[in-house]
Coordinates of C-alpha atoms and ligand atoms in Angstrom, one line a residue:
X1043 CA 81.8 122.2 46.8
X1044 CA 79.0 122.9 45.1
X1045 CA 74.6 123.0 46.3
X1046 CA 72.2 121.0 44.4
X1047 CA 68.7 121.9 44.8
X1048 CA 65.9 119.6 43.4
X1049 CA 62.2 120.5 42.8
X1050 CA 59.1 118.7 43.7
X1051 CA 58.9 117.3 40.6
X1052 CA 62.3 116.4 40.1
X1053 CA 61.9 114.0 42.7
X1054 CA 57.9 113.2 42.2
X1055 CA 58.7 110.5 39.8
X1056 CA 60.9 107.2 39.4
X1057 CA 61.9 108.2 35.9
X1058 CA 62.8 112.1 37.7
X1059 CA 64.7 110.2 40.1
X1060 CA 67.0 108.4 38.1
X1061 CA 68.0 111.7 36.7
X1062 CA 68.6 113.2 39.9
X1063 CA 71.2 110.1 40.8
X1064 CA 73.2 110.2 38.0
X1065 CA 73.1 114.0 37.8
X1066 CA 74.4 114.0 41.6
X1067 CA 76.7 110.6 41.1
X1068 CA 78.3 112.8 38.0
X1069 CA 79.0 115.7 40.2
X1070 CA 83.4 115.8 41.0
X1071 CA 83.6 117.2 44.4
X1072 CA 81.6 117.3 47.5
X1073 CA 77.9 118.0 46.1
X1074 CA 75.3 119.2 49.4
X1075 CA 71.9 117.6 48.0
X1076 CA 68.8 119.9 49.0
X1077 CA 65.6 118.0 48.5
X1078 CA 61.5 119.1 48.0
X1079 CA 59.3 116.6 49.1
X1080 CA 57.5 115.0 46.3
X1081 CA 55.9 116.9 43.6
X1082 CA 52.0 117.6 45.2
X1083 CA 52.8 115.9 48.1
X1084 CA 52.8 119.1 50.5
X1085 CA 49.7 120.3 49.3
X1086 CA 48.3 116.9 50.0
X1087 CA 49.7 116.8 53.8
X1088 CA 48.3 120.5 54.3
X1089 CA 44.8 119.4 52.8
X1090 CA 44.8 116.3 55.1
X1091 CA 46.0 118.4 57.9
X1092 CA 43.2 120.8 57.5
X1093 CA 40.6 117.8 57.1
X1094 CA 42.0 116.3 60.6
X1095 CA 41.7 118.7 62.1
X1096 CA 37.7 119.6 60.8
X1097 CA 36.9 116.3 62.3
X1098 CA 36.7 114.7 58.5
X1099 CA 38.0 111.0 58.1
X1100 CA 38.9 111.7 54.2
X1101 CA 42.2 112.4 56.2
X1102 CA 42.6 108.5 56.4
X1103 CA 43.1 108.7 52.4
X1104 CA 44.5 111.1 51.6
X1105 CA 47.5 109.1 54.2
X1106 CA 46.9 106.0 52.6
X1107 CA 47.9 107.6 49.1
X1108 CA 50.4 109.6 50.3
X1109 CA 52.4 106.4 51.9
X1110 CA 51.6 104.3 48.7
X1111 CA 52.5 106.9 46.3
X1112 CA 56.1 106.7 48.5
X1113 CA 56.6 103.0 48.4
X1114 CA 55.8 102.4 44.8
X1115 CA 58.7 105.7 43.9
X1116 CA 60.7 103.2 46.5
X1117 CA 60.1 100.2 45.1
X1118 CA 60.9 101.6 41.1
X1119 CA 64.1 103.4 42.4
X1120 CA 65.9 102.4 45.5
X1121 CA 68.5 99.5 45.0
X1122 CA 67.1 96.0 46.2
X1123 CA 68.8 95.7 49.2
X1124 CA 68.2 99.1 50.6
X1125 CA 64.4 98.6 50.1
X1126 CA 63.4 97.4 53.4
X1127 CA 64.7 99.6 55.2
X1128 CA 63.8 102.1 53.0
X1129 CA 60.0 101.1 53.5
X1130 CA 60.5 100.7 57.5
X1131 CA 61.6 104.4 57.2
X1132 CA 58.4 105.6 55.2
X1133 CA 56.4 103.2 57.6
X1134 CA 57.7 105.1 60.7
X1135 CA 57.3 108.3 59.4
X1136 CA 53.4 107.5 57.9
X1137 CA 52.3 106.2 61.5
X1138 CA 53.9 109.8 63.1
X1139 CA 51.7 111.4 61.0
X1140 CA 48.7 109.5 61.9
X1141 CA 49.1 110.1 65.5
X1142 CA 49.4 113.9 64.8
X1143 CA 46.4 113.7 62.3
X1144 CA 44.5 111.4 65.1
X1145 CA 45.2 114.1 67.8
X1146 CA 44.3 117.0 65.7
X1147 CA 40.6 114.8 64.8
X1148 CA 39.5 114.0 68.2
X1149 CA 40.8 117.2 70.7
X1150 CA 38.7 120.0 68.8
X1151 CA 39.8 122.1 71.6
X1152 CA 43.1 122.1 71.6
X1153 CA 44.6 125.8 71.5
X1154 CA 45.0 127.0 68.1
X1155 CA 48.9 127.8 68.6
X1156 CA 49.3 123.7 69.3
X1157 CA 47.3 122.6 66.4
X1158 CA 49.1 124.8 64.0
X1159 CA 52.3 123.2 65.6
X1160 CA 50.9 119.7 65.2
X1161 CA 50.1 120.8 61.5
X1162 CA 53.4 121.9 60.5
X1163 CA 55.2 118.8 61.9
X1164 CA 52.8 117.0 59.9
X1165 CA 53.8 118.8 56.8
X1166 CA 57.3 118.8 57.6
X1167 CA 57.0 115.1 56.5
X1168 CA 57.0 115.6 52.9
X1169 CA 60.7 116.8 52.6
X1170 CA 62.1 114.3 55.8
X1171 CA 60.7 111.4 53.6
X1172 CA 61.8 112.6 50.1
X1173 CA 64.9 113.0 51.5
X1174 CA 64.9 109.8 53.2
X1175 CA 64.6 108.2 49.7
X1176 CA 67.3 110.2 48.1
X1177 CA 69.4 109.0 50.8
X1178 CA 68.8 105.4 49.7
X1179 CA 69.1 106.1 46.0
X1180 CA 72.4 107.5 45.9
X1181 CA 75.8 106.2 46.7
X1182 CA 77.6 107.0 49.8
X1183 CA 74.7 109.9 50.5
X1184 CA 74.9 111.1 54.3
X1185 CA 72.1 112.0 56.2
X1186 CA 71.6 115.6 57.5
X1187 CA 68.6 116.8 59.1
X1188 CA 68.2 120.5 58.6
X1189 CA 65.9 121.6 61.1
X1190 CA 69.0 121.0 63.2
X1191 CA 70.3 124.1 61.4
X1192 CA 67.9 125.8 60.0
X1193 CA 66.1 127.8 62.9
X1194 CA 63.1 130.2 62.8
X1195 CA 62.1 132.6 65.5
X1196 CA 58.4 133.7 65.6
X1197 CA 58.5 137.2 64.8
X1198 CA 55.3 139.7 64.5
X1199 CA 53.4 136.1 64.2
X1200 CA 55.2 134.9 61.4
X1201 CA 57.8 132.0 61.5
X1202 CA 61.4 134.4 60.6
X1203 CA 64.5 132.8 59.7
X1204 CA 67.2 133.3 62.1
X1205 CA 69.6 134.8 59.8
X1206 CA 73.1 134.5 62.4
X1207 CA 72.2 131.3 64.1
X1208 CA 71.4 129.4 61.0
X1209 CA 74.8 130.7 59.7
X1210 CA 76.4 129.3 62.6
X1211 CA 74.8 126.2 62.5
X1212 CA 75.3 125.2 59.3
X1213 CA 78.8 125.8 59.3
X1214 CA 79.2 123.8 62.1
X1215 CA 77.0 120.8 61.2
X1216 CA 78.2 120.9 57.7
X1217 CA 81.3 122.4 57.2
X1218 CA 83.4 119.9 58.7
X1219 CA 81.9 116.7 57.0
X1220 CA 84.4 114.5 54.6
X1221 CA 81.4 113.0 52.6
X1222 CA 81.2 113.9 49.3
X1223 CA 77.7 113.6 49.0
X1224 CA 75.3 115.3 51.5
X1225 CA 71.0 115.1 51.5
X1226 CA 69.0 117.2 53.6
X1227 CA 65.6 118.1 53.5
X1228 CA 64.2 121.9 52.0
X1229 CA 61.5 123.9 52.9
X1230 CA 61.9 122.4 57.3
X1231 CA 63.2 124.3 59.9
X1232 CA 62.5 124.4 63.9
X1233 CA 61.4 127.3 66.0
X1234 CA 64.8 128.0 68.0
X1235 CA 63.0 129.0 71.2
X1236 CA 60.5 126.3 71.6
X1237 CA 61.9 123.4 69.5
X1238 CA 58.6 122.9 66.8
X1239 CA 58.7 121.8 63.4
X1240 CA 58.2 125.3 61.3
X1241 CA 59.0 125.9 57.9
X1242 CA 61.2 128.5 55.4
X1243 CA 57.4 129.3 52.8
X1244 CA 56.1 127.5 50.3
X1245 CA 58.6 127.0 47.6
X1246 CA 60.9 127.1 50.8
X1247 CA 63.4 124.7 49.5
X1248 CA 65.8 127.1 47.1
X1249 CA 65.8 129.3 50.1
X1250 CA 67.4 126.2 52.6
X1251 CA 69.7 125.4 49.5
X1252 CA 71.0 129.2 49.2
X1253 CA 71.7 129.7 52.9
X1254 CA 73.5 126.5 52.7
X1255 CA 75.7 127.5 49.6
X1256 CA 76.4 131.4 51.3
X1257 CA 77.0 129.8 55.1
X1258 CA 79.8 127.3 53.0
X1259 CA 81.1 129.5 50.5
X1260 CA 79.9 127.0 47.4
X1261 CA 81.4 127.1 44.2
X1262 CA 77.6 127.5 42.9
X1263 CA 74.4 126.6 43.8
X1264 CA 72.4 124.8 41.4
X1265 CA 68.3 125.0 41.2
X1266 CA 67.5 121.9 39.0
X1267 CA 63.3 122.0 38.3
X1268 CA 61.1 120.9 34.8
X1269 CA 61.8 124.2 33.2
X1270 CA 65.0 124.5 30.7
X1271 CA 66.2 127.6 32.9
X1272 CA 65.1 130.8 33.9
X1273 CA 62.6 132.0 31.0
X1274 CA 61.4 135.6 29.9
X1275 CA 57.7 134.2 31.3
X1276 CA 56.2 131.3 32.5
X1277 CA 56.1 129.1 29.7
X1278 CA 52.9 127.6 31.4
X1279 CA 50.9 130.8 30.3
X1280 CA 53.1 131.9 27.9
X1281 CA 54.3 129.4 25.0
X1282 CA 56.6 131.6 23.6
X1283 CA 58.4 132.1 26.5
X1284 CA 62.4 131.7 25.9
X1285 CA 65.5 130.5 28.2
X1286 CA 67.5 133.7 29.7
X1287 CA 71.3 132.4 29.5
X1288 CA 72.4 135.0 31.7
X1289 CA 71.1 137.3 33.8
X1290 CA 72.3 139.8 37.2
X1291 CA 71.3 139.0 40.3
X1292 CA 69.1 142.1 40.5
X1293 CA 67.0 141.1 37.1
X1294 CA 66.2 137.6 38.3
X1295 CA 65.5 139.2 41.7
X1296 CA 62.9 142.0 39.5
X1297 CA 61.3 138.8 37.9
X1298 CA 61.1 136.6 41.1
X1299 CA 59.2 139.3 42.8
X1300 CA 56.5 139.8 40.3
X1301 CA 56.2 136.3 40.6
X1302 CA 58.6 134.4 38.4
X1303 CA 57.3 130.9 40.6
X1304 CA 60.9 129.3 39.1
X1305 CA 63.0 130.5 42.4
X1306 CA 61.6 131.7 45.7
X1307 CA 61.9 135.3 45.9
X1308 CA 63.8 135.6 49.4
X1309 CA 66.6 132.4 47.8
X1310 CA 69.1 135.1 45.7
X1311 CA 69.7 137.8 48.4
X1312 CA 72.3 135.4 50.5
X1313 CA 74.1 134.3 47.5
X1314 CA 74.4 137.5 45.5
X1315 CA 76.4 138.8 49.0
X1316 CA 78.5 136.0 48.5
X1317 CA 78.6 136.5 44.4
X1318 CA 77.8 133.0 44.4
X1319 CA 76.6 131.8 40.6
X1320 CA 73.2 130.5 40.5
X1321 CA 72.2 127.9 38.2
X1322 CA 68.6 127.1 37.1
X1323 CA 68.8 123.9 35.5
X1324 CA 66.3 120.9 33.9
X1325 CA 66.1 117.4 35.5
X1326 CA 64.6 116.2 32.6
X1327 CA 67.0 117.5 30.4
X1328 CA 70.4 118.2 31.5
X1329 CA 72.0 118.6 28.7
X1330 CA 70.3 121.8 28.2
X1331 CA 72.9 125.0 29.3
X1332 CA 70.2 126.6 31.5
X1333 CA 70.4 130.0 33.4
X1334 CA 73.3 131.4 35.1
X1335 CA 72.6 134.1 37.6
X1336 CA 75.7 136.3 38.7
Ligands
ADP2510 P1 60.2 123.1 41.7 O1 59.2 122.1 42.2 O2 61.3 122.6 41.0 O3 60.6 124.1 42.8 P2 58.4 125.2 40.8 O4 57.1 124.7 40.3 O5 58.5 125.9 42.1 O6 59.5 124.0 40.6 O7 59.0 126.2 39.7 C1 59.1 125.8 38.3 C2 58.0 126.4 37.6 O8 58.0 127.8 37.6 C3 58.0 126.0 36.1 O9 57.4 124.8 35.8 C4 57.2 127.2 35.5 O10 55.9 126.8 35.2 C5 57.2 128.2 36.6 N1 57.7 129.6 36.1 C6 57.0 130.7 36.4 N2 57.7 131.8 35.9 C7 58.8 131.2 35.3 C8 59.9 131.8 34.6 N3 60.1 133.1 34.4 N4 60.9 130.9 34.1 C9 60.8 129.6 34.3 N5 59.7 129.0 34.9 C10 58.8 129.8 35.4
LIG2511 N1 57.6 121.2 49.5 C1 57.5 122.7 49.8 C2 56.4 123.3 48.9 O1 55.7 122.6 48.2 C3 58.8 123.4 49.6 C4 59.3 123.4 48.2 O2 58.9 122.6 47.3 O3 60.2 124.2 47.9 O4 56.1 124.4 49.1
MG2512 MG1 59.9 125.8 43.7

C-alpha cells in the first residue's frame, strides 16, 4: 500500500487534476490519497475569516470566488454524471461557511476562544471540499474524513497532535478497508477533548500523509507538488537550483528546517522510524525520477 500526497497546486487546476487521476488510477495496489485544498484557497478562507470577523462585508467575495473558483474545477474535471452531486456537495459546504462567517460578522463579542474555533472550521473547508472533488474524479475513490483520526490536544495554547491516539485511530479507520483507492483531506484534524475543527500547520497536509503511511506500514509515501523533486534550493530564488536523487532522512530533515518549504518540517520524523521511503515527486511532470528520501 502505498500514500499519495498532493499539493495545493496539484489539485488548484483542471489541467493539475487530470494528472493527479491518472497518476492515482496508474497506481497497482491500494493507493491512500492525501489531498491540500486548492492551491491559494486557504489563504483566501483565513483572509475572509479575518474580514468576518472585523465586521467587513468583502467577506461576501471573497466566498463567492472561492465557491466559483470550485464549480468551474468541477465542471472541467468531474465526469458528467457525478456533477450534480458534486456541486450539491460544494453548495452545502459554501452555505456552512456562510453561517460561520455570518456569526463571526454580527456577535463582535463572542469569546475569542469560540471565534478562533469558528475560524478554523471555516478553514477546515478548503481540504473537506478539494477532497470532495477528488472523490468524484477518480474511480472507485472512498471517502475518509480524517478529522475522525487525526486528533489534536491543546497543549501550552497550541493545537498538538496526539501522537498515540491518532495511531490508533487510523489503524482502525483505515487499516481494515478493501478499497483500493482511499481520499481524505490534509492539513484537518479535531481537538480530541472538545470535538472542534483544528488543524496539523500550514503546509499541514505531508504531515497527515506521513502519519498515515507510519500508522499503516506503507510501502512509501509519495509527496507529489510543481517542483521536479527535492532541489539543493528553492528554485524560486535560486534558478540554478538542481534535483537531489537521493538523500537520508537526516539531510532532507537539515534542509526542511532552514526552510526547504517543499515538505513540512515535522512530516519525515514518523516515517524515518518506520524507514519508510519518501518520494518527492512532480504532478506536472511525472515522468521525472524525483527525490527519494531513506
Ligand atoms: P505543495 O502545495 O505541493 O505542498 P509547496 O508550495 O508547499 O507545495 O512546496 C513546493 C514549493 O517549495 C516549490 O514550488 C518550491 O518553490 C519550494 N521550495 C523551497 N525549497 C525547496 C527545495 N529545496 N526544493 C524544492 N522546492 C523547494
Ligand atoms: N491547505 C493547507 C495550507 O495551505 C495545508 C497544506 O496545503 O498542506 O497550509
Ligand atoms: Mg506544502
Amino acid at each position: 500500500m502505498k500514500v499519495l500526497k498532493f499539493g495545493g497546486t496539484s489539485v488548484g487546476s483542471v489541467e493539475s487534476l487530470r494528472n493527479v487521476k491518472q497518476i492515482v488510477e496508474a497506481c497497482q495496489g491500494q493507493v491512500m490519497v492525501v489531498v491540500s485544498a486548492l492551491g491559494g484557497v486557504t489563504n483566501q478562507l483565513i483572509d475572509m475569516t479575518g474580514r468576518a470577523q472585523a465586521g467587513d462585508a468583502a467577506y461576501e467575495d471573497i466566498l463567492v470566488q472561492v465557491r466559483q473558483r470550485h464549480l468551474d474545477v468541477i465542471a472541467g474535471v468531474v465526469p458528467v454524471p457525478q456533477q450534480q452531486q458534486c456541486n450539491a456537495i460544494v453548495e452545502q459546504f459554501v452555505e456552512g461557511m456562510s453561517s460561520f462567517c455570518s456569526m463571526l460578522c454580527l456577535n463582535h463579542d463572542l469569546p475569542a476562544d469560540m471565534a478562533a474555533n469558528i475560524k478554523d472550521a471555516i478553514v477546515a473547508h478548503g481540504e473537506i471540499m478539494s477532497s470532495a472533488i477528488v472523490t468524484c474524479l477518480i474511480d472507485g475513490a472512498e471517502p475518509h474524513f480524517s478529522p475522525n483520526f487525526i486528533k489534536t490536544r491543546r497543549v501550552d495554547g497550541a493545537d498538538t497532535l496526539d501522537t498515540d491516539l491518532t495511531r490508533r485511530l487510523i489503524v482502525e479507520h483505515l487499516g481494515q478497508s478493501k478499497a483500493q483507492r482511499l481520499v481524505m483531506q490534509g492539513f484537518i484534524a479535531d481537538d480530541a477533548d472538545t470535538g472542534m475543527k483544528t488543524n496539523l500547520g500550514r503546509g499541514g497536509s505531508d504531515y497527515t500523509a506521513a502519519l498515515v503511511a507510519a500508522a499503516l506500514g506503507a510501502e512509501c509515501l509519495e509527496i507529489w507538488t510543481d517542483v521536479d523533486g527535492f532541489m539543493t534550493a528553492d528554485p524560486r530564488t535560486h534558478p540554478d537550483a538542481t534535483v537531489i536523487p537521493s538523500m537520508t532522512y537526516e539531510q532532507a530533515q537539515r534542509m526542511c528546517d532552514a526552510g526547504a518549504k517543499v515538505i513540512y518540517p515535522p512530516t519525515l520524523r514518523p516515517v524515518a522510524e518506520r524507514h519508510i521511503p519518501v518520494w518527492v515527486k512532480n504532478t506536472f511532470n511525472p515522468s521525472a525520477p524525483g527525490t527519494v528520501i531513506q
